[in-house]
mmCIF file of C-alpha atoms in Angstrom:
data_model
loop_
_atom_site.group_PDB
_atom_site.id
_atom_site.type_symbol
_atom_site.label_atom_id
_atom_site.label_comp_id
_atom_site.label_asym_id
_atom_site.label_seq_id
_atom_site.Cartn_x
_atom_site.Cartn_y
_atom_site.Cartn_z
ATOM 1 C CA UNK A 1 92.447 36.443 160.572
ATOM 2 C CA UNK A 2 95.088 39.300 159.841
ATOM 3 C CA UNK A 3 96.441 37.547 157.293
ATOM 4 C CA UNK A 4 93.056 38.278 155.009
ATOM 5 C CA UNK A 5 93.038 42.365 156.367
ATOM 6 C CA UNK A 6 95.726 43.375 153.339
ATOM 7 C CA UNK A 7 93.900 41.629 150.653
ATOM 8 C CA UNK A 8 90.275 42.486 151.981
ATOM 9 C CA UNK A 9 90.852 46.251 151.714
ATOM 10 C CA UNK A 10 92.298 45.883 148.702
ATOM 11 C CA UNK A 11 89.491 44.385 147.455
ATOM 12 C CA UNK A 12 87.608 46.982 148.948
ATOM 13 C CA UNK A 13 88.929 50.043 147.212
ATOM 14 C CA UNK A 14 88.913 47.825 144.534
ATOM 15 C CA UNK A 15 85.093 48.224 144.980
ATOM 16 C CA UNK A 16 85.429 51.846 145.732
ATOM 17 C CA UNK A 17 87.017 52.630 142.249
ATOM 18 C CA UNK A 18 83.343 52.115 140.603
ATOM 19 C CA UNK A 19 81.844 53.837 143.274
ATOM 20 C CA UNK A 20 84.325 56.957 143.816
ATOM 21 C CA UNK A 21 83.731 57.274 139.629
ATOM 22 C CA UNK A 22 80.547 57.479 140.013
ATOM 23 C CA UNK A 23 80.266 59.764 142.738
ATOM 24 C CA UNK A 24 82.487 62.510 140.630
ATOM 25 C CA UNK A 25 80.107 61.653 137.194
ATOM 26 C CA UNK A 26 76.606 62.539 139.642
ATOM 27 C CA UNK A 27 78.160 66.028 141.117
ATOM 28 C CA UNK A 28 78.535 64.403 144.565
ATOM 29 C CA UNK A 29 82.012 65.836 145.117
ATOM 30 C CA UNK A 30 81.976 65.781 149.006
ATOM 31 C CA UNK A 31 81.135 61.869 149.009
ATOM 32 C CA UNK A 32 83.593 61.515 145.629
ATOM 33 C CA UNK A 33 86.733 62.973 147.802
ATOM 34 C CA UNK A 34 85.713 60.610 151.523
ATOM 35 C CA UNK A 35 85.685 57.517 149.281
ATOM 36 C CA UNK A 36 88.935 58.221 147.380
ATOM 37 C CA UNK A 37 90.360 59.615 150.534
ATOM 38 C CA UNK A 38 89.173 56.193 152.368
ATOM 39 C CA UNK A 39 90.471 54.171 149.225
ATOM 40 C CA UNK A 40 93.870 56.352 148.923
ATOM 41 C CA UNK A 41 94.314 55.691 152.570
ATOM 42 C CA UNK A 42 93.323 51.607 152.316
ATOM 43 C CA UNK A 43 96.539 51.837 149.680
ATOM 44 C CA UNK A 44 99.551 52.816 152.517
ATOM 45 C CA UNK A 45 97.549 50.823 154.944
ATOM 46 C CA UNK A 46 97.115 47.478 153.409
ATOM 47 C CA UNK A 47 100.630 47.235 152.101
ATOM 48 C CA UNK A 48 102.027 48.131 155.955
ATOM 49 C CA UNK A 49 99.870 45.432 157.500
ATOM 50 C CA UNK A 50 101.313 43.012 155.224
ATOM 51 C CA UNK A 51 104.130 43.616 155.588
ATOM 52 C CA UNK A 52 104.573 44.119 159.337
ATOM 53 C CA UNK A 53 102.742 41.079 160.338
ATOM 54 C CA UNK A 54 104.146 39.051 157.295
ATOM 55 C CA UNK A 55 101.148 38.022 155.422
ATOM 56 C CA UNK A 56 102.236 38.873 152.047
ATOM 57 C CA UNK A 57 100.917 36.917 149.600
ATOM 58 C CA UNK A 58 101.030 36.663 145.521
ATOM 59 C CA UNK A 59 97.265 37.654 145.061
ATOM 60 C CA UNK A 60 97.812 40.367 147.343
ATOM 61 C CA UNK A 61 100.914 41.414 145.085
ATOM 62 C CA UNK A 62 98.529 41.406 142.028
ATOM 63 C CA UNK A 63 95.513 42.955 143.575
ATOM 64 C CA UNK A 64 97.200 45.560 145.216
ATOM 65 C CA UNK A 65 97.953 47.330 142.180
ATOM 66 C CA UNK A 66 95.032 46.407 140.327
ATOM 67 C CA UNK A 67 93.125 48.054 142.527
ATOM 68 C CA UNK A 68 95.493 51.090 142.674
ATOM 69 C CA UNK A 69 95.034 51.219 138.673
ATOM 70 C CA UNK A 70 91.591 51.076 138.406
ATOM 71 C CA UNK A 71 91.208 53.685 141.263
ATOM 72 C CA UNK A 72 93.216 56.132 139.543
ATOM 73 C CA UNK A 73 91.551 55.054 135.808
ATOM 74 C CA UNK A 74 88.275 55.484 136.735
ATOM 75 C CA UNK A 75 88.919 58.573 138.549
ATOM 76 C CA UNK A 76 90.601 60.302 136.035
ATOM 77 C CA UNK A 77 88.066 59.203 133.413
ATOM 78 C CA UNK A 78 85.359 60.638 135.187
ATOM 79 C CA UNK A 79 87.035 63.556 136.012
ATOM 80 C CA UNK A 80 87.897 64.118 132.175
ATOM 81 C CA UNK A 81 83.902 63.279 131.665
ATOM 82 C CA UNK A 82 83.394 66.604 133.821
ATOM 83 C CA UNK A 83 86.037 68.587 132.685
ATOM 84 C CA UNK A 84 87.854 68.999 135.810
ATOM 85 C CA UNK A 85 91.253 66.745 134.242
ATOM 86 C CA UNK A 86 92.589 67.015 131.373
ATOM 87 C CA UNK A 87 91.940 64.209 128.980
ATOM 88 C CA UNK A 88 95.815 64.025 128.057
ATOM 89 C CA UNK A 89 96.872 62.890 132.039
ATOM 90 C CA UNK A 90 94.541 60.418 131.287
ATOM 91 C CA UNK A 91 95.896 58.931 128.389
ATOM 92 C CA UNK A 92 98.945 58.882 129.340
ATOM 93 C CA UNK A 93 98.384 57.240 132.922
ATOM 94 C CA UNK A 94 96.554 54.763 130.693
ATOM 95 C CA UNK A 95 99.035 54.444 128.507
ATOM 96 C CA UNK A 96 101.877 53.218 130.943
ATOM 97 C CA UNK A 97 99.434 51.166 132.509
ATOM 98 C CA UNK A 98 98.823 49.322 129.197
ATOM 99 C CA UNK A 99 102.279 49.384 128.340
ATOM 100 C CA UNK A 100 103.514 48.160 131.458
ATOM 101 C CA UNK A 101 100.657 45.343 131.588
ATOM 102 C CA UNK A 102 101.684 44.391 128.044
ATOM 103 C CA UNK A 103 105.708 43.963 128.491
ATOM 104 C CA UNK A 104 104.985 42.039 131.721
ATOM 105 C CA UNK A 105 102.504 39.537 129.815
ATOM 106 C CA UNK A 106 105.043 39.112 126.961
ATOM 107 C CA UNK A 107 107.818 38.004 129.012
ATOM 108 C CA UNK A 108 105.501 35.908 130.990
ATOM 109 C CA UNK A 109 103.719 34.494 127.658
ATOM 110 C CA UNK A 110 107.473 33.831 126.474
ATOM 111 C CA UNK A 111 108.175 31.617 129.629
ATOM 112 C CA UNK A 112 111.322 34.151 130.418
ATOM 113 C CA UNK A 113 111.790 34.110 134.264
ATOM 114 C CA UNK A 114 110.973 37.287 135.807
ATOM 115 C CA UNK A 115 109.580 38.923 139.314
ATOM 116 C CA UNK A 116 107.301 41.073 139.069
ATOM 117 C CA UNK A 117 108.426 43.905 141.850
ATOM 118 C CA UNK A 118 106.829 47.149 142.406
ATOM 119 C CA UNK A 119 109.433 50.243 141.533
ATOM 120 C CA UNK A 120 110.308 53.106 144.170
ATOM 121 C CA UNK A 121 109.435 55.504 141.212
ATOM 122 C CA UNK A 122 106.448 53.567 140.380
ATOM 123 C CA UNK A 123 105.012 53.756 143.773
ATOM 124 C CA UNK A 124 105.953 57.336 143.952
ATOM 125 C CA UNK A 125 104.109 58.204 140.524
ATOM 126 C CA UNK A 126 100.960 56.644 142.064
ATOM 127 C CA UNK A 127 101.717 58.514 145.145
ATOM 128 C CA UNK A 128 101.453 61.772 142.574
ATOM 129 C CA UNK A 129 98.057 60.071 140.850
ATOM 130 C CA UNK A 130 96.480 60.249 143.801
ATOM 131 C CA UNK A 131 97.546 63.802 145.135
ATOM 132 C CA UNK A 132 96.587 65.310 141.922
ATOM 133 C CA UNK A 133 92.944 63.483 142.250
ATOM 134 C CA UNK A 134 92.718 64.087 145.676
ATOM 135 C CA UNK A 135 93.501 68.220 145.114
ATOM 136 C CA UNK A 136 90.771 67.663 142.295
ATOM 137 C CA UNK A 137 88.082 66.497 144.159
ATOM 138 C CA UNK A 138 89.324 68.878 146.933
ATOM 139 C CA UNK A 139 88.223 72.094 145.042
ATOM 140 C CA UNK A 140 85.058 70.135 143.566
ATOM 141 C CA UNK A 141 84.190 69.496 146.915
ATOM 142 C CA UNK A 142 84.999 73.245 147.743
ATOM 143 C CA UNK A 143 83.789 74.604 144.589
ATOM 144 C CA UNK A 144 87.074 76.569 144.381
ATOM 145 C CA UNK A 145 89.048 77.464 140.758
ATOM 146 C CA UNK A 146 92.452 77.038 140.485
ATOM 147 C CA UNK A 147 93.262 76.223 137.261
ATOM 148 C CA UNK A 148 96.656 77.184 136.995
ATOM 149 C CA UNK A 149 97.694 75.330 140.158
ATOM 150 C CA UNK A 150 95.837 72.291 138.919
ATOM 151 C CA UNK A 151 97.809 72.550 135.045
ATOM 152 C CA UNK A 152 101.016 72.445 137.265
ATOM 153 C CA UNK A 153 99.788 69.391 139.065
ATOM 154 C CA UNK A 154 98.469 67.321 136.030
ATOM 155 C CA UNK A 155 102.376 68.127 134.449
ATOM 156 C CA UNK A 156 103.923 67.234 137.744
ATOM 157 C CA UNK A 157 102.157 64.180 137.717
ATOM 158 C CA UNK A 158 102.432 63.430 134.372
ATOM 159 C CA UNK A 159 106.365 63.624 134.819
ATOM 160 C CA UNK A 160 106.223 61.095 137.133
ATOM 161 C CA UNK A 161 103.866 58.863 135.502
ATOM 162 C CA UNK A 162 106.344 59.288 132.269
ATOM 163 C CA UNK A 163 109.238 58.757 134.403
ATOM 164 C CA UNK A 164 108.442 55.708 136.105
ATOM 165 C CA UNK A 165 106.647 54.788 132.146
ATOM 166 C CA UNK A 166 110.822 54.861 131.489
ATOM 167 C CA UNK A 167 111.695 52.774 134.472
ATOM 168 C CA UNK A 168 109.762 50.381 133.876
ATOM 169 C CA UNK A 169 110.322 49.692 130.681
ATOM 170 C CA UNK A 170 114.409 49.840 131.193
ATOM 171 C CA UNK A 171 113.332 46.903 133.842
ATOM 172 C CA UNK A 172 111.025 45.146 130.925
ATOM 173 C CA UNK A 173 113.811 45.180 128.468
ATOM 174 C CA UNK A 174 116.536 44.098 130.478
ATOM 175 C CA UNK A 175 114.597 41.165 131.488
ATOM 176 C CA UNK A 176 113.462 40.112 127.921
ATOM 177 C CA UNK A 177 117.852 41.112 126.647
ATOM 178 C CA UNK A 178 119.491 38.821 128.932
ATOM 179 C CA UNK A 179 116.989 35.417 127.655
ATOM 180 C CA UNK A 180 116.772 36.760 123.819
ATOM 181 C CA UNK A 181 119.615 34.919 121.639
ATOM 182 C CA UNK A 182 120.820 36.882 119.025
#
C-alpha cells in the first residue's frame, strides 16, 4: 500500500493545479492559498515517502514534476489573468519548462542514452516558484499591497528559474556532445 502514497499525491496536486487556478481566477484567495499550500506541501512530502520507504518508481519520477509544472503554470497564469504576477515570470518559467521538455525529447527522439535526474538548482528554483506564489496568494488572501516586495520576489525567482534554465541546458548539451560525431 505505501508504495502507491508518493504517486497518489502526486496525482493529487496534479488535480489541485486546475483547481488552485481556478480558485485565484473566481477571487477565492483564502481557498486559492489552502490548496496550493496543501499541493506545495504534497511536493516535499511525496518525494520523502519515496524515498524513505524505497518505493521510487519511473512514473513517479515523471509525474512528480509534471505535477510540480503544471502547479506553478497554472498558478502563475491565473495570477497574470488578475494582475497580481507579472506576465514576464510567467513566460519565462514557461519558457524553461518548454525548453527543458524539448532538449530532453530530442535526445530521447535521437536514441542518445541519457537519465533524466532532477538538478539541486532545479529543485531549488521550484522551491522559489512556489514561495513567490505562496507570498502572492498570501496578501490576496490578506488583501495586503506590497508591490515592491513582490517585484523583488518575481526577480529573485526569476534568477533562479534562469539559473537552473542554464543548468539544465549545460546538462542537455553535454549529453547530446559526447554521442554527436563531428
Amino acid at each position: 500500500m505505501i508504495r502507491h502514497v508518493p504517486n497518489l499525491l502526486s496525482a493529487l496536486r496534479l488535480l489541485a493545479a486546475p483547481l488552485a487556478a481556478w480558485l485565484i481566477h473566481a477571487d477565492h484567495d483564502t481557498a486559492a492559498l489552502l490548496i496550493f499550500t496543501a499541493a506545495g506541501a504534497s511536493d516535499g512530502l511525496d518525494g520523502f515517502i519515496a524515498r524513505r520507504w524505497g518505493v521510487t518508481s519511473d512514473f513517479g519520477a515523471w509525474l512528480d514534476p509534471a505535477a510540480d509544472k503544471l502547479l506553478m503554470l497554472l498558478c502563475l497564469i491565473a495570477l497574470c489573468s488578475i494582475g497580481a504576477s507579472p506576465v514576464w515570470l510567467l513566460l519565462l518559467v514557461a519558457s524553461r519548462d518548454l525548453a527543458i521538455a524539448a532538449g530532453w525529447l530530442m535526445i530521447k527522439l535521437l536514441g542518445l542514452p541519457f537519465r533524466t535526474r532532477a538538478l539541486f538548482l532545479g529543485k531549488l528554483s521550484t522551491v522559489m516558484q512556489v514561495l513567490y506564489i505562496f507570498a502572492s496568494l498570501l496578501l490576496l488572501a490578506f488583501d495586503l499591497d506590497a508591490p515592491r516586495l513582490m517585484l523583488a520576489s518575481a526577480w529573485i525567482c526569476a534568477g533562479f528559474t534562469a539559473a537552473s534554465a542554464i543548468a539544465y541546458a549545460g546538462v542537455l548539451l553535454r549529453a547530446a556532445g559526447r554521442h554527436v560525431a563531428l
